[in-house]
Amino acid sequence: FRIIDNAAFGLHFTPKISAMLSLGDIRLRAGWSQGFKSPTPKELSYHYTKQMGEKVYYYMGNKDLEAQKSNYWSASAEYRTDDIAGSVTGYVNKLEDMITLVNVSKEEIPKGATTSYTGDGSGEIIPRMYKNAEDAKTYGVNVNASWKITKELTIGGNYSYLDTKATVYNSAKGHFQNAIIDGMAHNKWNGYANYGHRFSPCYNLGVNLSTRGSSKRYYENDGNGKGFQIWRLNTTHDFGKSKTTSFRL
């Protein structure tokens, strides 16, 4: 556990408990922990702009922010042998006063803000402010697996699912709304295959094929990001077997 003494938010105790049960090649784990995060100086007081096309985003800190607190639960099952390994982990993170960046009314812009903050009036201004969510929760599942098929060939991959729920008050519209966590994607994955073979005492070949991808990424402004899949193929070539000199391409 930790004890945090924050000058602005007082004394906080953040415990952590975990347990494991081993059943031969299988391990079962469970855990619970509490978290505490005080607002950063940027979240509290920074004012800055970001130009994106014809739009000007005006970002504002919020001196009324509360510290973010959380309760995190997780459970996992793991199987491991000399050649095969795999695990499944599920988790839920319930957050109180989660700090997030949301759109707000233009009336929130300080009256003394100069054009260096708000632009020259030729483009649209979108004010954004750090706020505490009324309630928030993230939950997901992670899956990992690898298989050593032969001494020369290994394959593996990872998959993660994430979902979030958060509610904040929209001062521009005058009601509560679901908050979008910018950049959040429900599904992400990666995979790989590694092959290595020594053809002769003087030459060794290594081949790596890898991929990673993501489903649609969500943003409050400017539309959502499309899903993607990236593939990469790398080869290595080692020449020579000298104790003092070797060459790699």
Short mmCIF file of N, CA, C and O in Angstrom, two decimals, residues 83-144:
data_model
loop_
_atom_site.label_atom_id
_atom_site.label_comp_id
_atom_site.label_asym_id
_atom_site.label_seq_id
_atom_site.Cartn_x
_atom_site.Cartn_y
_atom_site.Cartn_z
N ASP A 83 6.66 -25.19 -24.32
CA ASP A 83 6.41 -24.80 -25.71
C ASP A 83 5.20 -23.90 -25.90
O ASP A 83 5.10 -23.19 -26.91
N ILE A 84 4.26 -23.91 -24.98
CA ILE A 84 3.01 -23.18 -25.14
C ILE A 84 2.77 -22.28 -23.92
O ILE A 84 2.98 -22.71 -22.78
N ALA A 85 2.33 -21.08 -24.17
CA ALA A 85 1.97 -20.17 -23.09
C ALA A 85 0.74 -19.37 -23.51
O ALA A 85 0.61 -18.97 -24.68
N GLY A 86 -0.15 -19.16 -22.58
CA GLY A 86 -1.34 -18.38 -22.88
C GLY A 86 -1.95 -17.83 -21.60
O GLY A 86 -1.79 -18.41 -20.53
N SER A 87 -2.62 -16.70 -21.72
CA SER A 87 -3.27 -16.11 -20.56
C SER A 87 -4.48 -15.30 -20.99
O SER A 87 -4.54 -14.78 -22.12
N VAL A 88 -5.44 -15.21 -20.09
CA VAL A 88 -6.64 -14.38 -20.28
C VAL A 88 -6.81 -13.55 -19.02
O VAL A 88 -6.81 -14.10 -17.91
N THR A 89 -6.94 -12.23 -19.19
CA THR A 89 -7.10 -11.33 -18.05
C THR A 89 -8.32 -10.44 -18.28
O THR A 89 -8.47 -9.84 -19.35
N GLY A 90 -9.17 -10.38 -17.30
CA GLY A 90 -10.30 -9.46 -17.33
C GLY A 90 -10.17 -8.43 -16.22
O GLY A 90 -9.63 -8.73 -15.15
N TYR A 91 -10.62 -7.20 -16.48
CA TYR A 91 -10.46 -6.16 -15.47
C TYR A 91 -11.61 -5.16 -15.55
O TYR A 91 -12.25 -4.98 -16.59
N VAL A 92 -11.86 -4.52 -14.42
CA VAL A 92 -12.82 -3.42 -14.31
C VAL A 92 -12.17 -2.34 -13.48
O VAL A 92 -11.61 -2.60 -12.42
N ASN A 93 -12.21 -1.11 -13.96
CA ASN A 93 -11.65 0.03 -13.24
C ASN A 93 -12.74 1.07 -13.08
O ASN A 93 -13.17 1.69 -14.04
N LYS A 94 -13.21 1.25 -11.85
CA LYS A 94 -14.25 2.23 -11.57
C LYS A 94 -13.60 3.48 -11.03
O LYS A 94 -12.87 3.44 -10.04
N LEU A 95 -13.85 4.61 -11.70
CA LEU A 95 -13.18 5.87 -11.36
C LEU A 95 -14.17 6.88 -10.80
O LEU A 95 -15.28 7.03 -11.32
N GLU A 96 -13.74 7.56 -9.78
CA GLU A 96 -14.51 8.65 -9.20
C GLU A 96 -13.82 9.97 -9.54
O GLU A 96 -12.62 10.12 -9.34
N ASP A 97 -14.59 10.90 -10.11
CA ASP A 97 -14.05 12.20 -10.52
C ASP A 97 -12.94 12.05 -11.56
O ASP A 97 -11.91 12.74 -11.50
N MET A 98 -13.13 11.16 -12.53
CA MET A 98 -12.14 10.99 -13.58
C MET A 98 -11.92 12.31 -14.31
O MET A 98 -12.87 13.02 -14.67
N ILE A 99 -10.65 12.67 -14.52
CA ILE A 99 -10.30 13.92 -15.20
C ILE A 99 -10.25 13.66 -16.71
O ILE A 99 -9.51 12.80 -17.17
N THR A 100 -11.06 14.40 -17.45
CA THR A 100 -11.11 14.20 -18.90
C THR A 100 -11.31 15.54 -19.59
O THR A 100 -11.78 16.52 -18.98
N LEU A 101 -10.95 15.61 -20.85
CA LEU A 101 -11.02 16.84 -21.64
C LEU A 101 -12.30 16.80 -22.48
O LEU A 101 -12.51 15.86 -23.26
N VAL A 102 -13.15 17.83 -22.34
CA VAL A 102 -14.44 17.85 -23.05
C VAL A 102 -14.69 19.23 -23.66
O VAL A 102 -14.10 20.24 -23.24
N ASN A 103 -15.58 19.26 -24.65
CA ASN A 103 -16.01 20.53 -25.22
C ASN A 103 -16.88 21.29 -24.22
O ASN A 103 -17.68 20.68 -23.50
N VAL A 104 -16.75 22.61 -24.19
CA VAL A 104 -17.56 23.45 -23.31
C VAL A 104 -18.09 24.64 -24.10
O VAL A 104 -17.73 24.86 -25.26
N SER A 105 -18.96 25.42 -23.46
CA SER A 105 -19.54 26.60 -24.08
C SER A 105 -18.46 27.68 -24.30
O SER A 105 -17.50 27.78 -23.53
N LYS A 106 -18.63 28.48 -25.33
CA LYS A 106 -17.71 29.59 -25.59
C LYS A 106 -17.73 30.61 -24.46
O LYS A 106 -16.80 31.40 -24.31
N GLU A 107 -18.82 30.57 -23.66
CA GLU A 107 -18.89 31.49 -22.52
C GLU A 107 -17.85 31.16 -21.46
O GLU A 107 -17.57 31.97 -20.58
N GLU A 108 -17.26 29.96 -21.53
CA GLU A 108 -16.23 29.56 -20.58
C GLU A 108 -14.88 30.22 -20.89
O GLU A 108 -13.99 30.24 -20.05
N ILE A 109 -14.72 30.76 -22.09
CA ILE A 109 -13.47 31.43 -22.44
C ILE A 109 -13.34 32.70 -21.62
O ILE A 109 -14.27 33.51 -21.57
N PRO A 110 -12.21 32.89 -20.93
CA PRO A 110 -12.04 34.11 -20.11
C PRO A 110 -12.23 35.37 -20.95
O PRO A 110 -11.80 35.45 -22.10
N LYS A 111 -12.87 36.37 -20.36
CA LYS A 111 -13.14 37.60 -21.08
C LYS A 111 -11.85 38.33 -21.48
O LYS A 111 -11.82 39.05 -22.45
N GLY A 112 -10.79 38.13 -20.72
CA GLY A 112 -9.55 38.81 -21.03
C GLY A 112 -8.66 38.09 -22.02
O GLY A 112 -7.54 38.53 -22.28
N ALA A 113 -9.14 36.97 -22.60
CA ALA A 113 -8.32 36.21 -23.54
C ALA A 113 -8.06 37.03 -24.79
O ALA A 113 -8.97 37.64 -25.35
N THR A 114 -6.82 37.08 -25.23
CA THR A 114 -6.44 37.86 -26.40
C THR A 114 -6.53 37.00 -27.65
O THR A 114 -6.76 35.79 -27.60
N THR A 115 -6.32 37.62 -28.80
CA THR A 115 -6.38 36.88 -30.05
C THR A 115 -5.26 35.85 -30.15
O THR A 115 -5.32 34.93 -30.97
N SER A 116 -4.22 35.98 -29.34
CA SER A 116 -3.16 34.97 -29.35
C SER A 116 -3.70 33.64 -28.84
O SER A 116 -3.15 32.59 -29.14
N TYR A 117 -4.81 33.68 -28.07
CA TYR A 117 -5.46 32.46 -27.61
C TYR A 117 -6.63 32.06 -28.50
O TYR A 117 -6.84 30.89 -28.78
N THR A 118 -7.42 33.03 -28.93
CA THR A 118 -8.68 32.71 -29.60
C THR A 118 -8.64 32.91 -31.10
O THR A 118 -9.65 32.73 -31.77
N GLY A 119 -7.51 33.27 -31.67
CA GLY A 119 -7.42 33.45 -33.10
C GLY A 119 -7.89 34.83 -33.54
O GLY A 119 -8.28 35.68 -32.73
N ASP A 120 -7.88 35.06 -34.86
CA ASP A 120 -8.22 36.38 -35.38
C ASP A 120 -9.68 36.50 -35.80
O ASP A 120 -10.10 37.49 -36.40
N GLY A 121 -10.48 35.46 -35.51
CA GLY A 121 -11.89 35.50 -35.85
C GLY A 121 -12.23 34.93 -37.21
O GLY A 121 -13.40 34.86 -37.58
N SER A 122 -11.23 34.54 -37.99
CA SER A 122 -11.49 34.03 -39.33
C SER A 122 -11.89 32.56 -39.34
O SER A 122 -12.42 32.07 -40.33
N GLY A 123 -11.64 31.85 -38.25
CA GLY A 123 -11.97 30.42 -38.20
C GLY A 123 -12.83 30.10 -36.99
O GLY A 123 -13.06 30.92 -36.10
N GLU A 124 -13.33 28.89 -36.95
CA GLU A 124 -14.18 28.43 -35.85
C GLU A 124 -13.34 28.17 -34.60
O GLU A 124 -12.25 27.61 -34.68
N ILE A 125 -13.84 28.58 -33.44
CA ILE A 125 -13.17 28.35 -32.17
C ILE A 125 -13.94 27.30 -31.40
O ILE A 125 -15.15 27.42 -31.20
N ILE A 126 -13.25 26.26 -30.98
CA ILE A 126 -13.87 25.20 -30.18
C ILE A 126 -13.19 25.17 -28.82
O ILE A 126 -12.04 24.75 -28.71
N PRO A 127 -13.86 25.67 -27.78
CA PRO A 127 -13.24 25.66 -26.45
C PRO A 127 -13.36 24.28 -25.81
O PRO A 127 -14.40 23.62 -25.89
N ARG A 128 -12.28 23.85 -25.14
CA ARG A 128 -12.26 22.57 -24.44
C ARG A 128 -11.66 22.79 -23.05
O ARG A 128 -10.75 23.60 -22.88
N MET A 129 -12.21 22.07 -22.07
CA MET A 129 -11.77 22.25 -20.69
C MET A 129 -11.68 20.90 -20.00
O MET A 129 -12.43 19.98 -20.29
N TYR A 130 -10.73 20.81 -19.07
CA TYR A 130 -10.62 19.61 -18.24
C TYR A 130 -11.72 19.62 -17.20
O TYR A 130 -11.93 20.62 -16.50
N LYS A 131 -12.46 18.51 -17.12
CA LYS A 131 -13.58 18.38 -16.20
C LYS A 131 -13.49 17.05 -15.45
O LYS A 131 -12.84 16.10 -15.91
N ASN A 132 -14.18 16.99 -14.31
CA ASN A 132 -14.36 15.73 -13.60
C ASN A 132 -15.61 15.04 -14.10
O ASN A 132 -16.69 15.66 -14.15
N ALA A 133 -15.49 13.79 -14.51
CA ALA A 133 -16.66 13.01 -14.91
C ALA A 133 -17.51 12.70 -13.68
O ALA A 133 -16.99 12.48 -12.59
N GLU A 134 -18.83 12.70 -13.88
CA GLU A 134 -19.73 12.37 -12.77
C GLU A 134 -19.54 10.92 -12.33
O GLU A 134 -19.56 10.60 -11.16
N ASP A 135 -19.38 10.05 -13.28
CA ASP A 135 -19.07 8.65 -13.01
C ASP A 135 -18.36 8.10 -14.22
O ASP A 135 -18.59 8.53 -15.35
N ALA A 136 -17.47 7.16 -14.00
CA ALA A 136 -16.70 6.61 -15.11
C ALA A 136 -16.28 5.18 -14.78
O ALA A 136 -16.05 4.84 -13.62
N LYS A 137 -16.18 4.39 -15.84
CA LYS A 137 -15.76 3.00 -15.67
C LYS A 137 -15.10 2.53 -16.94
O LYS A 137 -15.55 2.84 -18.05
N THR A 138 -13.99 1.84 -16.81
CA THR A 138 -13.36 1.17 -17.95
C THR A 138 -13.30 -0.32 -17.64
O THR A 138 -13.09 -0.72 -16.49
N TYR A 139 -13.50 -1.13 -18.65
CA TYR A 139 -13.41 -2.57 -18.46
C TYR A 139 -12.96 -3.22 -19.76
O TYR A 139 -13.17 -2.68 -20.86
N GLY A 140 -12.29 -4.35 -19.61
CA GLY A 140 -11.77 -4.98 -20.81
C GLY A 140 -11.22 -6.36 -20.55
O GLY A 140 -11.25 -6.88 -19.43
N VAL A 141 -10.69 -6.94 -21.63
CA VAL A 141 -10.11 -8.29 -21.61
C VAL A 141 -8.83 -8.28 -22.43
O VAL A 141 -8.80 -7.69 -23.52
N ASN A 142 -7.78 -8.90 -21.90
CA ASN A 142 -6.53 -9.08 -22.63
C ASN A 142 -6.27 -10.57 -22.81
O ASN A 142 -6.39 -11.34 -21.85
N VAL A 143 -5.90 -10.97 -24.02
CA VAL A 143 -5.59 -12.36 -24.33
C VAL A 143 -4.20 -12.42 -24.95
O VAL A 143 -3.91 -11.67 -25.89
N ASN A 144 -3.33 -13.28 -24.41
CA ASN A 144 -1.96 -13.45 -24.92
C ASN A 144 -1.71 -14.92 -25.17
O ASN A 144 -2.12 -15.78 -24.37
#
